[in-house]
Short mmCIF file of C-alpha atoms in Angstrom, two decimals:
data_model
loop_
_atom_site.label_atom_id
_atom_site.label_comp_id
_atom_site.label_asym_id
_atom_site.label_seq_id
_atom_site.Cartn_x
_atom_site.Cartn_y
_atom_site.Cartn_z
CA MET A 3 59.78 1.35 57.91
CA GLN A 4 59.41 4.50 56.45
CA ARG A 5 61.33 3.62 53.43
CA ALA A 6 58.72 0.09 53.11
CA THR A 7 55.78 2.40 53.21
CA MET A 8 57.33 4.46 50.57
CA LYS A 9 58.20 1.29 48.60
CA LYS A 10 54.80 0.20 48.95
CA GLN A 11 53.22 3.78 48.07
CA THR A 12 55.51 3.82 45.17
CA LYS A 13 54.55 0.38 44.17
CA GLY A 14 50.56 1.41 44.62
CA ALA A 15 50.92 4.46 42.62
CA VAL A 16 52.84 2.79 39.73
CA ALA A 17 50.04 -0.10 39.78
CA ALA A 18 47.38 2.39 39.99
CA GLY A 19 48.99 4.29 36.61
CA GLY A 20 49.52 1.21 35.02
CA ALA A 21 45.91 0.24 35.38
CA ALA A 22 45.06 3.58 34.27
CA VAL A 23 46.87 3.14 31.00
CA LEU A 24 45.45 -0.40 30.55
CA LEU A 25 41.88 1.03 30.88
CA LEU A 26 42.73 4.18 28.68
CA GLY A 27 43.99 1.58 26.05
CA GLY A 28 40.88 -0.15 26.04
CA LEU A 29 39.03 3.22 24.98
CA GLY A 30 40.88 3.55 22.30
CA SER A 31 44.24 4.35 20.86
CA LEU A 32 46.66 6.66 22.85
CA ALA A 33 48.56 7.07 19.11
CA TYR A 34 48.54 10.96 18.43
CA TRP A 35 48.06 10.14 14.48
CA ASN A 36 44.56 9.22 13.52
CA ASP A 37 42.30 9.73 10.44
CA SER A 38 38.73 9.41 9.59
CA THR A 39 36.64 9.56 6.08
CA ALA A 40 33.00 9.97 5.15
CA ILE A 41 31.79 6.71 3.36
CA GLY A 42 29.11 8.38 1.24
CA GLY A 43 29.72 11.04 -1.38
CA SER A 44 26.02 11.48 -2.20
CA THR A 45 22.55 11.47 -0.77
CA ILE A 46 19.74 8.88 -1.44
CA SER A 47 16.03 9.49 -1.68
CA SER A 48 13.05 7.17 -1.48
CA GLY A 49 10.50 6.73 -4.18
CA GLN A 50 6.63 6.89 -3.28
CA LEU A 51 3.50 4.80 -3.92
CA SER A 52 0.49 6.33 -3.63
CA MET A 53 -3.18 6.83 -5.18
CA SER A 54 -5.98 9.02 -5.27
CA LYS A 55 -9.36 8.81 -7.09
CA ASP A 56 -11.78 11.43 -8.43
CA THR A 57 -15.69 11.52 -7.78
CA GLY A 58 -16.49 9.13 -10.56
CA THR A 59 -19.66 8.74 -12.53
CA TRP A 60 -22.55 6.24 -12.14
CA THR A 61 -24.72 5.16 -15.16
CA ASP A 62 -27.09 2.49 -15.87
CA GLN A 63 -27.89 1.11 -19.31
CA ASN A 64 -30.02 4.12 -19.97
CA GLY A 65 -27.53 6.80 -19.15
CA SER A 66 -26.48 8.88 -15.80
CA ILE A 67 -28.04 8.02 -12.45
CA ASN A 68 -27.70 9.30 -8.83
CA PRO A 69 -27.07 6.10 -6.87
CA THR A 70 -28.65 7.79 -3.66
CA SER A 71 -32.21 7.88 -5.25
CA PHE A 72 -32.04 5.14 -7.90
CA LYS A 73 -34.26 1.98 -7.42
CA PHE A 74 -32.21 -1.25 -8.61
CA VAL A 75 -34.28 -3.71 -10.40
CA PRO A 76 -33.94 -7.12 -12.04
CA GLY A 77 -32.56 -6.83 -15.60
CA ASP A 78 -30.38 -3.43 -14.45
CA THR A 79 -26.55 -3.25 -15.01
CA LEU A 80 -25.06 0.05 -13.10
CA THR A 81 -21.66 1.32 -13.85
CA TYR A 82 -19.42 3.23 -11.98
CA THR A 83 -16.40 4.44 -13.32
CA THR A 84 -13.71 6.49 -11.89
CA THR A 85 -10.08 7.86 -12.54
CA VAL A 86 -7.44 6.65 -9.99
CA ASN A 87 -4.28 8.50 -10.15
CA ILE A 88 -1.37 6.33 -9.02
CA ASN A 89 2.19 7.69 -8.30
CA ALA A 90 4.66 5.01 -8.41
CA THR A 91 8.41 6.40 -8.26
CA GLY A 92 11.32 4.22 -7.50
CA ASP A 93 14.04 2.52 -9.61
CA ASN A 94 13.28 -0.93 -8.54
CA LEU A 95 9.41 -0.60 -7.76
CA LYS A 96 6.78 -2.83 -8.68
CA ALA A 97 3.05 -3.05 -7.25
CA LYS A 98 -0.40 -4.18 -7.79
CA LEU A 99 -3.82 -2.51 -7.93
CA TYR A 100 -6.50 -4.98 -6.75
CA ALA A 101 -10.11 -4.66 -5.26
CA ASP A 102 -11.48 -6.02 -2.11
CA THR A 103 -15.22 -6.71 -2.40
CA SER A 104 -15.69 -8.81 1.17
CA GLY A 105 -17.48 -5.71 2.58
CA PHE A 106 -20.22 -6.10 -0.56
CA THR A 107 -23.30 -6.87 1.64
CA SER A 108 -26.86 -6.28 2.12
CA SER A 109 -29.52 -7.08 4.67
CA GLY A 110 -31.32 -9.44 2.52
CA SER A 111 -30.16 -11.36 -0.58
CA LEU A 112 -29.31 -8.60 -3.26
CA ALA A 113 -25.71 -9.05 -2.45
CA SER A 114 -25.69 -12.47 -3.46
CA GLU A 115 -27.85 -12.21 -6.46
CA THR A 116 -25.95 -9.17 -7.60
CA THR A 117 -22.93 -10.18 -9.60
CA LYS A 118 -20.05 -7.66 -9.67
CA THR A 119 -17.02 -7.13 -11.65
CA ILE A 120 -14.08 -4.55 -10.88
CA SER A 121 -11.90 -3.78 -13.99
CA ALA A 122 -8.77 -1.45 -14.19
CA LYS A 123 -6.39 -0.62 -17.13
CA LYS A 124 -3.98 2.45 -17.67
CA SER A 125 -5.96 5.25 -19.20
CA GLY A 126 -5.47 5.05 -22.85
CA ASP A 127 -4.73 1.03 -23.11
CA ALA A 128 -7.08 -0.92 -25.03
CA SER A 129 -7.98 -3.58 -22.66
CA ALA A 130 -8.41 -4.00 -19.10
CA THR A 131 -7.57 -6.39 -16.25
CA ASP A 132 -10.41 -8.03 -14.07
CA ILE A 133 -9.36 -7.42 -10.33
CA THR A 134 -12.43 -8.66 -8.86
CA GLN A 135 -11.18 -11.92 -7.72
CA GLY A 136 -8.92 -12.60 -4.87
CA GLY A 137 -5.31 -13.15 -6.38
CA THR A 138 -5.96 -11.01 -9.57
CA SER A 139 -4.34 -7.73 -9.91
CA LEU A 140 -3.08 -5.07 -12.32
CA ALA A 141 0.89 -4.80 -12.31
CA ILE A 142 2.13 -1.25 -11.78
CA SER A 143 5.35 -0.04 -12.93
CA PRO A 144 7.36 2.82 -12.24
CA THR A 145 6.29 5.82 -14.00
CA GLY A 146 8.62 8.95 -12.38
CA GLY A 147 5.41 10.61 -11.65
CA ALA A 148 1.36 10.05 -11.50
CA SER A 149 -0.21 8.10 -14.23
CA ALA A 150 -4.02 7.81 -14.62
CA TYR A 151 -5.94 4.44 -14.82
CA THR A 152 -9.58 3.65 -15.18
CA VAL A 153 -11.39 1.85 -13.01
CA VAL A 154 -14.78 0.71 -13.68
CA VAL A 155 -17.36 -1.26 -11.49
CA THR A 156 -20.12 -3.25 -12.97
CA LEU A 157 -23.18 -4.36 -10.90
CA LYS A 158 -25.93 -6.63 -12.69
CA LEU A 159 -28.90 -8.02 -11.12
CA PRO A 160 -30.17 -10.58 -13.71
CA PHE A 161 -33.45 -11.00 -14.56
CA ALA A 162 -33.88 -15.04 -14.49
CA SER A 163 -32.26 -15.43 -11.27
CA ALA A 164 -33.62 -12.49 -8.85
CA THR A 165 -35.82 -13.51 -5.94
CA ASN A 166 -38.43 -11.75 -4.14
CA SER A 167 -36.12 -11.45 -0.77
CA SER A 168 -34.10 -9.13 -3.00
CA GLN A 169 -36.74 -6.61 -3.02
CA THR A 170 -36.17 -3.12 -0.60
CA ASP A 171 -33.39 -4.47 -0.04
CA THR A 172 -29.92 -2.23 0.07
CA LEU A 173 -26.45 -2.83 -1.21
CA ASN A 174 -23.41 -1.69 1.08
CA LEU A 175 -20.83 -0.44 -1.54
CA ASN A 176 -19.09 1.52 0.90
CA ASN A 177 -16.84 -1.46 2.15
CA ILE A 178 -15.71 -2.04 -1.46
CA SER A 179 -12.12 -0.71 -1.64
CA LEU A 180 -9.14 -0.50 -3.86
CA HIS A 181 -5.53 -1.78 -2.71
CA LEU A 182 -2.23 -0.73 -3.95
CA ASP A 183 0.52 -2.65 -2.57
CA GLN A 184 4.22 -2.88 -3.60
CA VAL A 185 5.25 -6.16 -4.36
CA GLN A 186 8.93 -7.79 -3.89
CA GLY A 187 10.95 -7.88 -7.01
CA PRO A 188 13.41 -11.12 -8.33
CA ASN A 189 16.11 -9.10 -6.60
CA GLN A 190 14.94 -7.62 -3.45
CA SER A 191 14.88 -9.25 0.06
#
């Protein structure tokens, strides 16, 4: 009986050892020789897309104005000019600059009676692009650093179409914003 118990214990030990080998084999190789290597060989840096603007200047058809104290009347044309510095760095970067004028409001009819145009151009370029309308934007290409763009906001209250309901009204210009968005290039996913 003792011999049968020893055989059972031996069989049990062999089975447990075999199970341990199988379990370890599932976790990795028991081979003594192995190797690994790094894939890279370099580092990759990301680009940047950002913008900032200066304080800008306001004028009317007669010269400089202070917009907080100026009283807008039919026939006036107001112009706000600012420089926007755009940093567009990246080998395959494409971007667009556009304006959102959905926040151009007033409590009366002044906003609806006022025409607004926002144009942008790279400083030094001869022509500007109207970026007021939805879907219209200025294409921005990588420059390897900051580039200056001139943005001009023009507000006109046409003499012939102004009504009495635009009197003593206030235009809210705070919600007009410029947006700079990356656009997908042709070979990007």
